[in-house]
Tab-separated table of C-alpha atoms in Angstrom:
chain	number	residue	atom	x	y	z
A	1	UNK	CA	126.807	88.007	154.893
A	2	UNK	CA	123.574	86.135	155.563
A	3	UNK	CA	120.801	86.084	157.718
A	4	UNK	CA	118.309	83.743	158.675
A	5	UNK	CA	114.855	83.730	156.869
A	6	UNK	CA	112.047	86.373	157.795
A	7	UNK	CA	109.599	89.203	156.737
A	8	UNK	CA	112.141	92.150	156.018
A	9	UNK	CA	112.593	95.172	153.962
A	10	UNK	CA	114.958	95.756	151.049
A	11	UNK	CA	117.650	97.479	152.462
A	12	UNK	CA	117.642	100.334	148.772
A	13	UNK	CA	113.804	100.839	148.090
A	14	UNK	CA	112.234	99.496	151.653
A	15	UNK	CA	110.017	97.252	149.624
A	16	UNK	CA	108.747	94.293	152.158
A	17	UNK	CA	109.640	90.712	151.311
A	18	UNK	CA	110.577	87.496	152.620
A	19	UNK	CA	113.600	85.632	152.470
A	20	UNK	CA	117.630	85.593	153.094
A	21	UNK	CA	118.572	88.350	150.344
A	22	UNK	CA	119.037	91.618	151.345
A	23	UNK	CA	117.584	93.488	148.277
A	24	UNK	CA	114.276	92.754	147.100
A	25	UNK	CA	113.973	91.527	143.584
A	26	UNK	CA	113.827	94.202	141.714
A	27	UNK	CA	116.548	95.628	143.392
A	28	UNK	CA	118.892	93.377	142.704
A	29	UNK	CA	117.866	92.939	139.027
A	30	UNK	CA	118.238	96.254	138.365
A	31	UNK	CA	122.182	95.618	139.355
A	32	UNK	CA	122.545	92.584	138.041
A	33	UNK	CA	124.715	93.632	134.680
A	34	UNK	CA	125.956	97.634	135.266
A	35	UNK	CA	128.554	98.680	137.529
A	36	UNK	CA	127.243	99.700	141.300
A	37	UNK	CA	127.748	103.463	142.075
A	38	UNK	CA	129.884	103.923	145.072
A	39	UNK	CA	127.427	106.106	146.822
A	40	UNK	CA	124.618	103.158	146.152
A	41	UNK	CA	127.231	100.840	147.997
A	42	UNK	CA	127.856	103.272	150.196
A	43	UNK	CA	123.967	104.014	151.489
A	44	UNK	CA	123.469	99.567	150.982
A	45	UNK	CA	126.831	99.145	153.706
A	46	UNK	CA	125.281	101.545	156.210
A	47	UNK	CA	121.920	100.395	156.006
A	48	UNK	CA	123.301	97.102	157.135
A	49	UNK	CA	125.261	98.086	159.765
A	50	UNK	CA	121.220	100.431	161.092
A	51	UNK	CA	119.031	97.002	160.107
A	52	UNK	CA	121.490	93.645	160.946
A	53	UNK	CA	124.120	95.084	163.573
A	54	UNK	CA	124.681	91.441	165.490
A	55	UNK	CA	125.618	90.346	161.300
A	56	UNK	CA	127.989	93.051	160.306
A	57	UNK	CA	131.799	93.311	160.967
A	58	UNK	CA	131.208	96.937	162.210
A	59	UNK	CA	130.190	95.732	165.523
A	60	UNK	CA	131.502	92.603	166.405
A	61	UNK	CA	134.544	90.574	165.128
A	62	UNK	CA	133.381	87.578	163.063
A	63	UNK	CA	135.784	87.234	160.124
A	64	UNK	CA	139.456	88.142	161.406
A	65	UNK	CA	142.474	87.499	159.248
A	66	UNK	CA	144.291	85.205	161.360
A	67	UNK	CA	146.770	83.935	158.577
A	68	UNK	CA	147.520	87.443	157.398
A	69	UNK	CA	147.776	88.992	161.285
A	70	UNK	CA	150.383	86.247	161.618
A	71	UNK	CA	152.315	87.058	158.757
A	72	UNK	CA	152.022	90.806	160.031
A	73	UNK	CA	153.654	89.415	163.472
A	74	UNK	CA	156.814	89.218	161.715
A	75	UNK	CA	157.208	92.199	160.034
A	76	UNK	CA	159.003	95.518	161.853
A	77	UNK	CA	156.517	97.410	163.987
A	78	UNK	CA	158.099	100.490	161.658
A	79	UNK	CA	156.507	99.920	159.167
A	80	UNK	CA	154.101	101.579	157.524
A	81	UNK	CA	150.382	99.650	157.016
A	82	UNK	CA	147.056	100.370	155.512
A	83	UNK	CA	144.051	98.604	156.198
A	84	UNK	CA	141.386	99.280	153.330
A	85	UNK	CA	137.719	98.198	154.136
A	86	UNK	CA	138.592	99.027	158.327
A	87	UNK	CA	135.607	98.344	159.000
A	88	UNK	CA	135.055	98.397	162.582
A	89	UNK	CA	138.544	99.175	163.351
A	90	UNK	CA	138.948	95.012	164.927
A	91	UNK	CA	142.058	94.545	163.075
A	92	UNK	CA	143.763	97.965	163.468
A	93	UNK	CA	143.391	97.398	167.144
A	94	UNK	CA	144.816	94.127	166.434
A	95	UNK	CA	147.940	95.496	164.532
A	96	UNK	CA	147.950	98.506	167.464
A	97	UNK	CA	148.178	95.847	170.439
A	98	UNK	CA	151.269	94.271	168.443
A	99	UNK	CA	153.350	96.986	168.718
A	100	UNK	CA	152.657	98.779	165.170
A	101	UNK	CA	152.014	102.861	165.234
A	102	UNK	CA	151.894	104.237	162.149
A	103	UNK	CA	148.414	102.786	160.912
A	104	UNK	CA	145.949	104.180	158.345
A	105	UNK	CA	142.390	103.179	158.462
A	106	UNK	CA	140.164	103.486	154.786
A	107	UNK	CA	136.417	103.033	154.846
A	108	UNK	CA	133.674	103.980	152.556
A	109	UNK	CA	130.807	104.008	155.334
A	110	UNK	CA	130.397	106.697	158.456
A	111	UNK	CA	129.283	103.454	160.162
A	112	UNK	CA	132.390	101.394	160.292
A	113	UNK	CA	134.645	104.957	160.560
A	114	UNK	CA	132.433	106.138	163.728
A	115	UNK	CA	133.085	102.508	165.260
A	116	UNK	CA	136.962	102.330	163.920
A	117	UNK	CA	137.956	105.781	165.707
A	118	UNK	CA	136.337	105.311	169.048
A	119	UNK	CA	138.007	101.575	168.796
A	120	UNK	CA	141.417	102.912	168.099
A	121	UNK	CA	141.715	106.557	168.150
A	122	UNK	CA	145.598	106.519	167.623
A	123	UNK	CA	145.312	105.181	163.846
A	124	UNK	CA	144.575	107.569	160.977
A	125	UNK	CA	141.361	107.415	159.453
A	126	UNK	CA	140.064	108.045	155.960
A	127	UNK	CA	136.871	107.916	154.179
A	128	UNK	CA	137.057	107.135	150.640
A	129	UNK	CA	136.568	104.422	148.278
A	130	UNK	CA	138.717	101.311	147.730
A	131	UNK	CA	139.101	102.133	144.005
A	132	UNK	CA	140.544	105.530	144.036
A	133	UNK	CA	143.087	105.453	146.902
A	134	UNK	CA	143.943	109.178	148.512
A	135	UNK	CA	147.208	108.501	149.027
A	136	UNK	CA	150.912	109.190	147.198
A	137	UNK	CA	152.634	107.021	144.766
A	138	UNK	CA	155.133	104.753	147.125
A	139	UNK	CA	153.726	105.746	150.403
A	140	UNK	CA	152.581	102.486	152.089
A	141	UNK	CA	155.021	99.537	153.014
A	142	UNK	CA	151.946	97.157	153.865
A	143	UNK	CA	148.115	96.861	152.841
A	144	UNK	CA	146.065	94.661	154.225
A	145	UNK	CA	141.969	94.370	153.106
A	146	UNK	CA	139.918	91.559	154.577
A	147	UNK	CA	136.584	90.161	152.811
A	148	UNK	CA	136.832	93.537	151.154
A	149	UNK	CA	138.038	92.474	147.425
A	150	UNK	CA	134.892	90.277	146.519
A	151	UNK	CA	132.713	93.847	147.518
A	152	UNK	CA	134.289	95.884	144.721
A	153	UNK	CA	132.716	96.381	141.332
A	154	UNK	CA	136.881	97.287	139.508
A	155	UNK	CA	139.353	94.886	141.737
A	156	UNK	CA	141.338	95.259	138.838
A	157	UNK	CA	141.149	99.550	139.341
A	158	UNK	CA	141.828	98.571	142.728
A	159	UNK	CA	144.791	96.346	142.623
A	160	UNK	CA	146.733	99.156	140.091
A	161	UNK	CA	145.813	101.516	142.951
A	162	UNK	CA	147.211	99.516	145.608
A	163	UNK	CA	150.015	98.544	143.311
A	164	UNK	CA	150.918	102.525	142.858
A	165	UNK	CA	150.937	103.120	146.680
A	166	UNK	CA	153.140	100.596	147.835
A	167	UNK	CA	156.759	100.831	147.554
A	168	UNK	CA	158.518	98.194	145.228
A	169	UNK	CA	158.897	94.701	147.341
A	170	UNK	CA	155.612	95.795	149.884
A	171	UNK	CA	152.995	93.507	150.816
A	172	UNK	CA	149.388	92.950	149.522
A	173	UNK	CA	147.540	90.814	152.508
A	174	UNK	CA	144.329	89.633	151.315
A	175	UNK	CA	141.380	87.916	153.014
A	176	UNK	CA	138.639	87.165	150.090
A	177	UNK	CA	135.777	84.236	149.663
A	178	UNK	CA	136.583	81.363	147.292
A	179	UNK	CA	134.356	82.018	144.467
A	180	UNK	CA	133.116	78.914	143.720
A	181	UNK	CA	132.265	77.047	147.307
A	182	UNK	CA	130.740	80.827	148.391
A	183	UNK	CA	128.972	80.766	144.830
A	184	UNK	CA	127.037	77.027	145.263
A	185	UNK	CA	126.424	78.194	149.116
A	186	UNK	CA	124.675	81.288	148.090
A	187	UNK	CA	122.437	79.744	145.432
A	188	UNK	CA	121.611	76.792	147.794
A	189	UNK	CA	120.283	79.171	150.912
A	190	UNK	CA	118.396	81.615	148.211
A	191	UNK	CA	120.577	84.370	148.154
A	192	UNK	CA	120.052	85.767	144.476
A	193	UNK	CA	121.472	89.133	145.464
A	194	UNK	CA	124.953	87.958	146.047
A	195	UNK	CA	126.294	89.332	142.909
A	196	UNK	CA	124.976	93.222	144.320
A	197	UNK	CA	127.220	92.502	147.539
A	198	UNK	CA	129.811	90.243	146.299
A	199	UNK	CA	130.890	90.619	142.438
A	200	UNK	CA	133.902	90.445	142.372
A	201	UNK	CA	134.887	86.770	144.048
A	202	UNK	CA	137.600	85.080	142.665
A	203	UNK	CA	138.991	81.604	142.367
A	204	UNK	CA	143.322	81.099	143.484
A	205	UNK	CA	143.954	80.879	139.789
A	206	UNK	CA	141.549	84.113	139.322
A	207	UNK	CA	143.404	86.097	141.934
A	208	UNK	CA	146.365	84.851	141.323
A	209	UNK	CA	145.872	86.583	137.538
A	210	UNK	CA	144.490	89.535	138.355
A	211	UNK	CA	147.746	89.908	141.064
A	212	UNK	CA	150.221	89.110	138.501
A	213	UNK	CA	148.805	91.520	135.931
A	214	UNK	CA	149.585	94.561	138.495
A	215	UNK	CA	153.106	93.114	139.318
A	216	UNK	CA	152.479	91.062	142.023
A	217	UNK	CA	154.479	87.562	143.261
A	218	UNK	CA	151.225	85.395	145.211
A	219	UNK	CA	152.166	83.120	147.808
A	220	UNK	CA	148.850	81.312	149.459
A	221	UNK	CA	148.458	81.453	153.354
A	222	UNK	CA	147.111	78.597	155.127
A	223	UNK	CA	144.171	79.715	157.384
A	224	UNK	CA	143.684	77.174	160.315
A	225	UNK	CA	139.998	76.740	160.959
A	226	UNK	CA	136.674	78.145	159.584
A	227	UNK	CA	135.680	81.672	160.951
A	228	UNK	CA	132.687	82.441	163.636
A	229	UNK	CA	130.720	84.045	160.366
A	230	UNK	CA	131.841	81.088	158.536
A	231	UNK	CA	130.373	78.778	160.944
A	232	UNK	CA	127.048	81.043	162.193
A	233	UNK	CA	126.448	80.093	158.082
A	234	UNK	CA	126.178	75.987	158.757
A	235	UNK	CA	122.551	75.821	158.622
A	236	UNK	CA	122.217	72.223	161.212
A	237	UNK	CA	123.046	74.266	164.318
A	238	UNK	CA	124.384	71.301	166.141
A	239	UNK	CA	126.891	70.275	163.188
A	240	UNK	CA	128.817	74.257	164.319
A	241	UNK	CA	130.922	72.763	166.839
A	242	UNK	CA	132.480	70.126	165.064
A	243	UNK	CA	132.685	72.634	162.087
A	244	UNK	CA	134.501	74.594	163.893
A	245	UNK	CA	137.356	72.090	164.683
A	246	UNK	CA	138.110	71.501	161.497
A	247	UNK	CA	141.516	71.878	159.917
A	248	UNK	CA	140.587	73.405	156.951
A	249	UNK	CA	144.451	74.335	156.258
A	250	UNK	CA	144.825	70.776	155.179
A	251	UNK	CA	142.281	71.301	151.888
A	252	UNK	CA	143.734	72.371	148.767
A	253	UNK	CA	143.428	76.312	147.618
A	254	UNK	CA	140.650	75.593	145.496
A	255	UNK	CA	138.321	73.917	147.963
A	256	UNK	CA	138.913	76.345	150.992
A	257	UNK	CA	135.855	78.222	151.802
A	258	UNK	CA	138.361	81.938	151.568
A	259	UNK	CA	141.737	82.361	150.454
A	260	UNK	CA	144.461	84.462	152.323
A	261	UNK	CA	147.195	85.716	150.235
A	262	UNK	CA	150.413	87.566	150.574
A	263	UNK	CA	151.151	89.204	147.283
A	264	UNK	CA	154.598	91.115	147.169
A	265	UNK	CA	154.952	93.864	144.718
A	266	UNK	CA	157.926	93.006	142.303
């Protein structure tokens, strides 16, 4: 998430700056080595939806899984899928238009859970957090999260939780930033709060860990061009078109700008 430079106000204490970041200094500071409270995350998610609508994914769809909805296209339209971090509801609609029905939405925001029911009433839709998963042991044939992972303070919590759900041989889809092209990319445009809003990024070796630890088998999906939110962040405006073209499939894991993953539980 970024926005372009201006006067604005820190989206937890209101405090008046200018910049890129989100929080104010002192804000983010104060977050910058403890865990972040779920309710803090909670109130920092919908305040961004109120103050930067045109940026967030509750509105409009900038960052869809394209690799991962692909992969989905295959699969039996009985199965059983939950989509964690809904959002606006862009990709349950998505998965609704192909033919699946029995779909479970998870959000932590009113925001995004407001937008997903009106956008696809048929799907269930749950608020909760992404770490402590209201659902039974085995339930779930599919979950799919996108740019949801690198917004959790536990992905480790959360991947046992997701692990426990799904039955033995389910699928994982995950849509996350590359940690270290999103890290140098943050720190060149200013953004010193990107460790409130995204601490958890991880690199394909990273991920691929953390998966195998929780009894996952990681195979890498290649995603074929940059995203709209990926390209709104070029900051020469006439270089986005030809950014956009690019086939960034080609580049090895470690250089894409996100990774999309199917990880199968053994």
């Amino acid at each position: 998430m970024v926005v372009d430079r201006s006067e604005r106000s820190c989206l937890l204490c209101g405090a008046r700056f200018t910049g890129r970041a989100f929080l104010c200094r002192s804000c983010a500071d104060a977050y910058r080595r403890g865990p972040i409270p779920a309710e803090v995350r909670r109130r920092f998610y919908e305040a961004i939806d109120r103050v930067y609508p045109t940026w967030s994914n509750t509105y409009e769809e900038y960052n869809p899984p394209v690799g991962l909805l692909a992969f989905l296209a295959a699969l039996p339209r009985t199965v059983r899928v939950l989509e964690i971090g809904a959002g606006g509801g862009f990709a349950l609609r998505a998965m609704e238009r192909m033919g699946f029905r029995r779909l479970v939405g998870l959000d932590l925001t009113a925001t995004s859970l407001a937008e997903a029911r009106r956008r696809v009433p048929g799907a269930r839709l749950i608020a909760a957090d992404a770490e402590r998963l209201p659902l039974g042991d085995g339930s779930v044939d599919v979950v799919l999260s996108s740019d949801l992972l690198e917004h959790l303070p536990d992905v480790d919590g959360h991947l046992a939780e997701v692990a426990r759900v799904l039955r033995p041989g389910g699928h994982y889809l995950i849509k996350t930033p590359n940690r270290r092209p999103a890290e140098a990319y943050y720190r060149l445009r200013g953004l010193y709060d990107y460790h409130f809003w995204h601490p958890s990024m991880c690199t394909p070796g990273e991920l691929e860990r953390r998966l195998a630890r929780q009894g996952f088998e990681c195979t890498f999906v290649s995603p074929a061009r940059l995203t709209q939110a990926q390209v709104r962040k070029i900051p020469v405006a006439r270089l986005r078109p030809l950014a956009a073209q690019v086939p960034i499939g080609w580049l090895p894991n470690g250089l894409r700008p996100h990774l999309e993953v199917v990880a199968t539980r053994r």
